Amino acid sequence: MNQFQYVRPTKQQAAIDAVTKDPNATFIAGGTNLVDLMKRGIATPQKLVDINRLPLTRIDHDPGKLRIGALALNSAVADDKQVRERQPLLAQALNAGASAQLRNMATVGGNMLQRTRCSYFYDLAMPCNKREPGTGCGALEGINRMHAIFGFSDKCIAVHPSDMSVALVALDATVLVSGPKGDRSIPFADFHRLPGDTPEKDTNLEKGELITAVEVPDGPFTKYVHYQKVRERASYAFALLSVAAALDIENNTIKAARLAMGGVAHKPWRLTAAEQMLVGKPATEASFRQAAEVAMQGAKAFKHNAYKLKLGPNAIVQALRTAASAA
């Protein structure tokens, strides 16, 4: 472990200033990912700014939206009555992530900022453009069974690991941040980045910007929802592939739909075309299969992850089928 300075500010602006003014400083909250990266020598901050004393843990229902503080624990959000009643898809996704012990430490903001679990990123002996730009992508010709089928580049084919983020992108959430230039809001769909030529950049946050809250708008998706996670073991495993599905159904007709996938891209992958195709269709197996076909357009596999081209549509159909029967 490298030596580092540790500070615990009690004021939000002090925390922002501490990270803004020091190029080697970073925020820490639950530490469930950052500490692992530090132990492996992947992240080597010289200053940790602990933000746990900031008042960012509240979960409130404002008019028309649910506001979740960035320091709210994953377990607290999943168990919150307002979340379970107003945004059950989010609660399901959170409960599908990690283990109970980790959910009791991990924060909402930290969950969004998780780095990939690509084995080449974690292996310092292997090339990885995300860890060390310009060295290459070991996964391209390596063991890539966990890797992307959408939105990748020749610089990186890693996937984003968060379950919570898949639900949030499907639910049109907004990320609230505060930084040296003031406050701003970022649509969740624009928060994470595709790799392009800069895979080392996971998000569109600027230096010193602190996530303060996530807002999820109220909607009709309180009954017919399901988070489908396919993994190699029943718990404490990252998704091979996941699907967040939410439907608004009246008289067996789909009035609105929300769909997103995890484990398939460098960011949570929204399936907008499939959502639009479902509107006005009957909530039937045939409609769900048609949506899955639309959703998978443009998918491309590598040597070891071709199974995702079959698993993907099957998981979408299963998620929609389960959501439609949730009542």
Coordinates of C-alpha atoms in Angstrom, one line a residue:
M1 CA 0.0 0.0 0.0
N2 CA 1.4 3.4 -1.0
Q3 CA 1.5 6.2 1.6
F4 CA -1.4 8.7 1.4
Q5 CA -2.9 11.6 3.3
Y6 CA -6.4 11.2 4.7
V7 CA -8.8 14.1 5.5
R8 CA -12.4 14.2 6.6
P9 CA -14.0 17.5 5.8
T10 CA -17.4 18.3 7.3
K11 CA -18.4 20.9 4.6
Q12 CA -19.2 20.1 1.0
Q13 CA -17.2 23.0 -0.4
A14 CA -14.2 22.0 1.6
A15 CA -14.3 18.5 0.2
I16 CA -14.6 19.8 -3.4
D17 CA -11.8 22.3 -2.9
A18 CA -9.5 19.5 -1.5
V19 CA -9.9 17.4 -4.6
T20 CA -9.9 20.3 -7.0
K21 CA -6.7 21.8 -5.8
D22 CA -4.7 18.5 -5.6
P23 CA -4.3 16.5 -8.8
N24 CA -3.6 13.4 -6.8
A25 CA -6.6 13.6 -4.5
T26 CA -9.8 11.6 -4.8
F27 CA -13.1 11.2 -2.9
I28 CA -13.8 8.1 -0.8
A29 CA -17.1 7.0 0.7
G30 CA -17.7 3.3 1.3
G31 CA -14.5 2.4 -0.4
T32 CA -15.8 -1.0 -1.6
N33 CA -14.1 -0.6 -5.0
L34 CA -11.5 2.1 -4.4
V35 CA -9.7 0.2 -1.6
D36 CA -9.4 -2.9 -3.8
L37 CA -7.9 -0.8 -6.6
M38 CA -5.4 0.7 -4.1
K39 CA -4.4 -2.6 -2.7
R40 CA -3.7 -3.9 -6.2
G41 CA -1.7 -0.8 -7.2
I42 CA -4.2 0.2 -9.9
A43 CA -5.2 3.4 -8.1
T44 CA -2.5 5.3 -6.2
P45 CA -4.1 8.5 -4.8
Q46 CA -1.8 10.6 -2.6
K47 CA -4.8 12.1 -0.7
L48 CA -8.1 10.5 0.2
V49 CA -11.0 13.0 1.0
D50 CA -13.5 11.1 3.1
I51 CA -17.0 12.5 2.4
N52 CA -18.9 10.4 4.9
R53 CA -19.5 13.4 7.2
L54 CA -21.4 15.3 4.5
P55 CA -25.2 15.4 4.9
L56 CA -25.9 13.4 1.7
T57 CA -27.7 10.4 3.0
R58 CA -31.4 11.4 2.8
I59 CA -34.0 9.7 0.6
D60 CA -36.8 12.2 0.0
H61 CA -39.9 12.3 -2.3
D62 CA -40.1 15.7 -3.8
P63 CA -43.0 16.7 -6.1
G64 CA -42.8 14.4 -9.1
K65 CA -39.5 12.7 -8.2
L66 CA -37.6 10.6 -5.8
R67 CA -34.3 12.2 -4.6
I68 CA -31.6 9.9 -3.2
G69 CA -28.5 11.3 -1.5
A70 CA -25.2 10.2 -3.0
L71 CA -24.1 8.8 0.4
A72 CA -27.3 6.7 1.0
L73 CA -26.2 3.1 1.4
N74 CA -27.3 0.6 -1.2
S75 CA -29.0 -1.5 1.4
A76 CA -30.9 1.5 2.8
V77 CA -32.2 2.5 -0.6
A78 CA -33.3 -1.0 -1.5
D79 CA -35.2 -1.3 1.8
D80 CA -36.7 2.2 1.8
K81 CA -40.5 2.1 1.6
Q82 CA -40.7 5.0 -0.8
V83 CA -38.2 3.4 -3.2
R84 CA -40.0 0.0 -3.0
E85 CA -43.4 1.6 -3.7
R86 CA -42.4 4.2 -6.3
Q87 CA -39.4 2.6 -8.0
P88 CA -39.5 -1.1 -7.4
L89 CA -37.2 -1.8 -10.3
L90 CA -34.4 0.2 -8.6
A91 CA -34.9 -1.8 -5.4
Q92 CA -34.7 -5.1 -7.3
A93 CA -31.5 -4.1 -9.1
L94 CA -29.9 -3.0 -5.9
N95 CA -30.7 -6.3 -4.2
A96 CA -29.2 -8.2 -7.1
G97 CA -25.8 -6.5 -6.6
A98 CA -22.9 -7.8 -4.6
S99 CA -23.5 -9.3 -1.2
A100 CA -25.5 -8.1 1.8
Q101 CA -22.2 -7.0 3.5
L102 CA -21.1 -4.9 0.6
R103 CA -24.6 -3.4 0.2
N104 CA -24.3 -2.2 3.8
M105 CA -21.1 -0.3 2.9
A106 CA -21.5 0.8 -0.7
T107 CA -23.1 4.1 -1.5
V108 CA -25.2 5.2 -4.4
G109 CA -22.6 7.6 -5.7
G110 CA -19.8 5.0 -5.3
N111 CA -22.0 2.4 -7.1
M112 CA -22.2 4.6 -10.1
L113 CA -18.4 5.2 -10.1
Q114 CA -17.4 1.5 -10.0
R115 CA -14.6 0.7 -12.4
T116 CA -14.8 -2.3 -14.6
R117 CA -14.1 -5.8 -13.3
C118 CA -12.2 -6.8 -16.5
S119 CA -9.5 -9.2 -15.5
Y120 CA -7.0 -7.4 -17.8
F121 CA -7.6 -4.1 -16.0
Y122 CA -6.9 -5.8 -12.7
D123 CA -3.7 -7.6 -13.9
L124 CA -0.8 -5.2 -13.9
A125 CA 1.3 -7.6 -16.1
M126 CA -1.2 -7.3 -18.9
P127 CA -1.8 -4.4 -21.4
C128 CA -4.9 -2.3 -20.6
N129 CA -5.7 1.1 -22.2
K130 CA -8.1 1.8 -19.4
R131 CA -5.5 1.4 -16.7
E132 CA -2.5 2.7 -18.7
P133 CA -3.5 4.5 -22.0
G134 CA -1.6 3.5 -25.0
T135 CA -0.6 0.0 -23.9
G136 CA -3.3 -1.9 -25.8
C137 CA -6.3 -4.0 -24.9
G138 CA -5.4 -7.5 -23.7
A139 CA -9.0 -8.6 -23.9
L140 CA -9.3 -8.1 -27.6
E141 CA -7.4 -11.3 -28.4
G142 CA -7.6 -12.7 -24.9
I143 CA -10.2 -14.4 -22.8
N144 CA -13.2 -12.1 -23.4
R145 CA -16.2 -14.1 -22.4
M146 CA -17.4 -11.3 -19.9
H147 CA -16.9 -8.5 -22.4
A148 CA -18.9 -6.1 -24.5
I149 CA -21.1 -6.7 -27.5
F150 CA -22.3 -3.1 -27.9
G151 CA -20.5 0.2 -28.1
F152 CA -17.0 -1.0 -27.8
S153 CA -13.9 0.3 -29.6
D154 CA -10.6 -1.1 -30.7
K155 CA -9.1 0.5 -27.5
C156 CA -11.4 -1.2 -25.0
I157 CA -14.1 -3.9 -24.8
A158 CA -14.7 -3.9 -21.0
V159 CA -18.2 -3.6 -19.5
H160 CA -19.6 -1.5 -16.7
P161 CA -20.4 -3.7 -13.6
S162 CA -23.2 -1.8 -11.8
D163 CA -26.7 -3.4 -11.5
M164 CA -28.1 -0.2 -9.9
S165 CA -27.0 1.9 -12.9
V166 CA -28.9 -0.3 -15.3
A167 CA -32.2 0.4 -13.5
L168 CA -31.4 4.1 -13.2
V169 CA -30.7 4.6 -16.9
A170 CA -34.0 2.7 -17.7
L171 CA -35.9 5.0 -15.3
D172 CA -34.6 8.3 -16.9
A173 CA -32.7 9.3 -13.7
T174 CA -30.7 12.5 -13.4
V175 CA -27.4 12.8 -11.5
L176 CA -26.8 16.0 -9.5
V177 CA -23.2 17.1 -9.0
S178 CA -21.4 20.0 -7.4
G179 CA -18.0 21.2 -8.4
P180 CA -15.6 24.1 -8.7
K181 CA -17.8 25.6 -11.4
G182 CA -21.0 25.2 -9.4
D183 CA -23.9 22.8 -9.5
R184 CA -25.2 21.0 -12.6
S185 CA -27.4 18.0 -13.5
I186 CA -26.5 15.2 -15.9
P187 CA -29.1 12.9 -17.5
F188 CA -28.1 9.4 -16.4
A189 CA -27.8 8.3 -20.0
D190 CA -25.0 10.8 -20.5
F191 CA -23.2 10.2 -17.2
H192 CA -21.2 7.2 -18.3
R193 CA -19.1 7.2 -21.4
L194 CA -18.4 4.7 -24.2
P195 CA -14.6 3.9 -24.5
G196 CA -13.9 5.5 -27.9
D197 CA -10.2 6.6 -27.9
T198 CA -10.2 7.4 -24.2
P199 CA -11.3 4.3 -22.3
E200 CA -9.6 5.6 -19.1
K201 CA -12.5 8.0 -18.7
D202 CA -15.5 6.2 -17.3
T203 CA -17.8 9.2 -16.8
N204 CA -18.3 12.8 -17.8
L205 CA -17.5 14.1 -14.4
E206 CA -14.9 16.9 -14.3
K207 CA -12.1 17.1 -11.8
G208 CA -13.4 18.0 -8.3
E209 CA -17.0 17.3 -9.1
L210 CA -18.9 15.5 -6.4
I211 CA -22.1 13.5 -6.9
T212 CA -24.6 14.9 -4.4
A213 CA -27.8 13.1 -5.3
V214 CA -29.7 11.1 -7.9
E215 CA -33.2 12.0 -8.9
V216 CA -35.7 9.5 -10.3
P217 CA -38.9 10.9 -11.9
D218 CA -42.2 9.4 -10.8
G219 CA -43.8 7.3 -13.5
P220 CA -46.3 4.5 -14.1
F221 CA -43.7 1.7 -13.5
T222 CA -44.8 0.6 -10.1
K223 CA -46.2 -2.8 -10.8
Y224 CA -45.0 -4.5 -14.0
V225 CA -41.2 -4.5 -13.4
H226 CA -38.4 -7.0 -13.3
Y227 CA -34.6 -7.0 -13.0
Q228 CA -33.2 -10.1 -14.7
K229 CA -29.6 -10.9 -13.8
V230 CA -27.7 -13.8 -15.4
R231 CA -24.6 -14.8 -13.5
E232 CA -22.3 -17.8 -12.9
R233 CA -23.5 -18.3 -9.3
A234 CA -26.6 -17.2 -7.4
S235 CA -25.0 -14.4 -5.3
Y236 CA -21.9 -12.2 -5.1
A237 CA -21.2 -12.4 -8.8
F238 CA -21.2 -9.8 -11.5
A239 CA -23.6 -10.1 -14.4
L240 CA -22.7 -12.0 -17.5
L241 CA -25.7 -10.1 -18.8
S242 CA -28.7 -8.3 -17.1
V243 CA -32.0 -6.7 -18.2
A244 CA -34.0 -4.0 -16.5
A245 CA -37.6 -4.2 -17.7
A246 CA -40.5 -1.9 -16.8
L247 CA -44.0 -1.9 -18.4
D248 CA -47.1 0.2 -18.1
I249 CA -49.9 -2.2 -19.1
E250 CA -53.6 -1.5 -19.5
N251 CA -56.1 -4.1 -20.8
N252 CA -53.2 -6.2 -21.9
T253 CA -51.8 -3.4 -24.1
I254 CA -48.4 -1.8 -23.4
K255 CA -48.8 1.9 -23.0
A256 CA -45.1 2.6 -22.1
A257 CA -41.9 0.5 -21.7
R258 CA -38.5 0.9 -20.3
L259 CA -35.6 -1.5 -21.1
A260 CA -31.9 -1.4 -20.4
M261 CA -29.1 -4.0 -20.3
G262 CA -26.0 -4.5 -18.2
G263 CA -22.9 -6.6 -18.8
V264 CA -23.0 -5.7 -22.5
A265 CA -21.2 -2.3 -22.9
H266 CA -18.8 0.2 -21.3
K267 CA -21.9 1.9 -19.9
P268 CA -25.5 0.8 -18.9
W269 CA -27.1 0.2 -22.3
R270 CA -30.5 1.7 -22.9
L271 CA -32.7 -0.1 -25.5
T272 CA -34.7 2.8 -26.8
A273 CA -35.7 1.3 -30.1
A274 CA -37.1 -1.8 -28.4
E275 CA -39.1 0.4 -26.0
Q276 CA -40.7 2.3 -28.8
M277 CA -41.5 -0.9 -30.6
L278 CA -43.4 -2.2 -27.6
V279 CA -45.7 0.8 -27.3
G280 CA -49.2 -0.1 -28.4
K281 CA -48.4 -3.8 -28.7
P282 CA -50.2 -6.5 -26.7
A283 CA -48.2 -7.9 -23.7
T284 CA -47.6 -11.2 -25.3
E285 CA -44.6 -13.5 -26.0
A286 CA -44.7 -12.6 -29.7
S287 CA -44.3 -8.9 -28.8
F288 CA -41.5 -9.6 -26.4
R289 CA -39.6 -11.7 -28.9
Q290 CA -39.9 -8.9 -31.5
A291 CA -38.6 -6.4 -29.0
A292 CA -35.7 -8.6 -28.2
E293 CA -34.8 -8.9 -31.9
V294 CA -34.9 -5.1 -32.2
A295 CA -32.8 -4.7 -29.1
M296 CA -30.0 -6.9 -30.3
Q297 CA -29.5 -5.2 -33.6
G298 CA -25.9 -4.1 -33.9
A299 CA -24.5 -6.5 -31.4
K300 CA -21.2 -8.0 -32.2
A301 CA -19.4 -10.8 -30.3
F302 CA -15.7 -11.7 -29.9
K303 CA -14.1 -15.1 -29.7
H304 CA -15.3 -16.1 -26.2
N305 CA -18.6 -14.2 -25.7
A306 CA -20.7 -15.2 -28.7
Y307 CA -23.0 -16.9 -26.2
K308 CA -24.3 -13.4 -25.3
L309 CA -25.9 -13.1 -28.8
K310 CA -28.2 -15.9 -27.8
L311 CA -28.4 -15.1 -24.1
G312 CA -29.2 -11.5 -24.7
P313 CA -32.6 -11.9 -26.5
N314 CA -33.6 -14.8 -24.2
A315 CA -32.9 -12.7 -21.1
I316 CA -34.9 -9.8 -22.6
V317 CA -37.9 -12.0 -23.3
Q318 CA -37.7 -13.6 -19.8
A319 CA -37.4 -10.1 -18.1
L320 CA -40.4 -8.8 -20.1
R321 CA -42.5 -12.0 -19.5
T322 CA -41.8 -11.8 -15.7
A323 CA -42.5 -8.1 -15.6
A324 CA -45.8 -8.5 -17.4
S325 CA -46.9 -11.2 -14.9
A326 CA -45.7 -9.4 -11.8
A327 CA -49.2 -8.3 -10.7

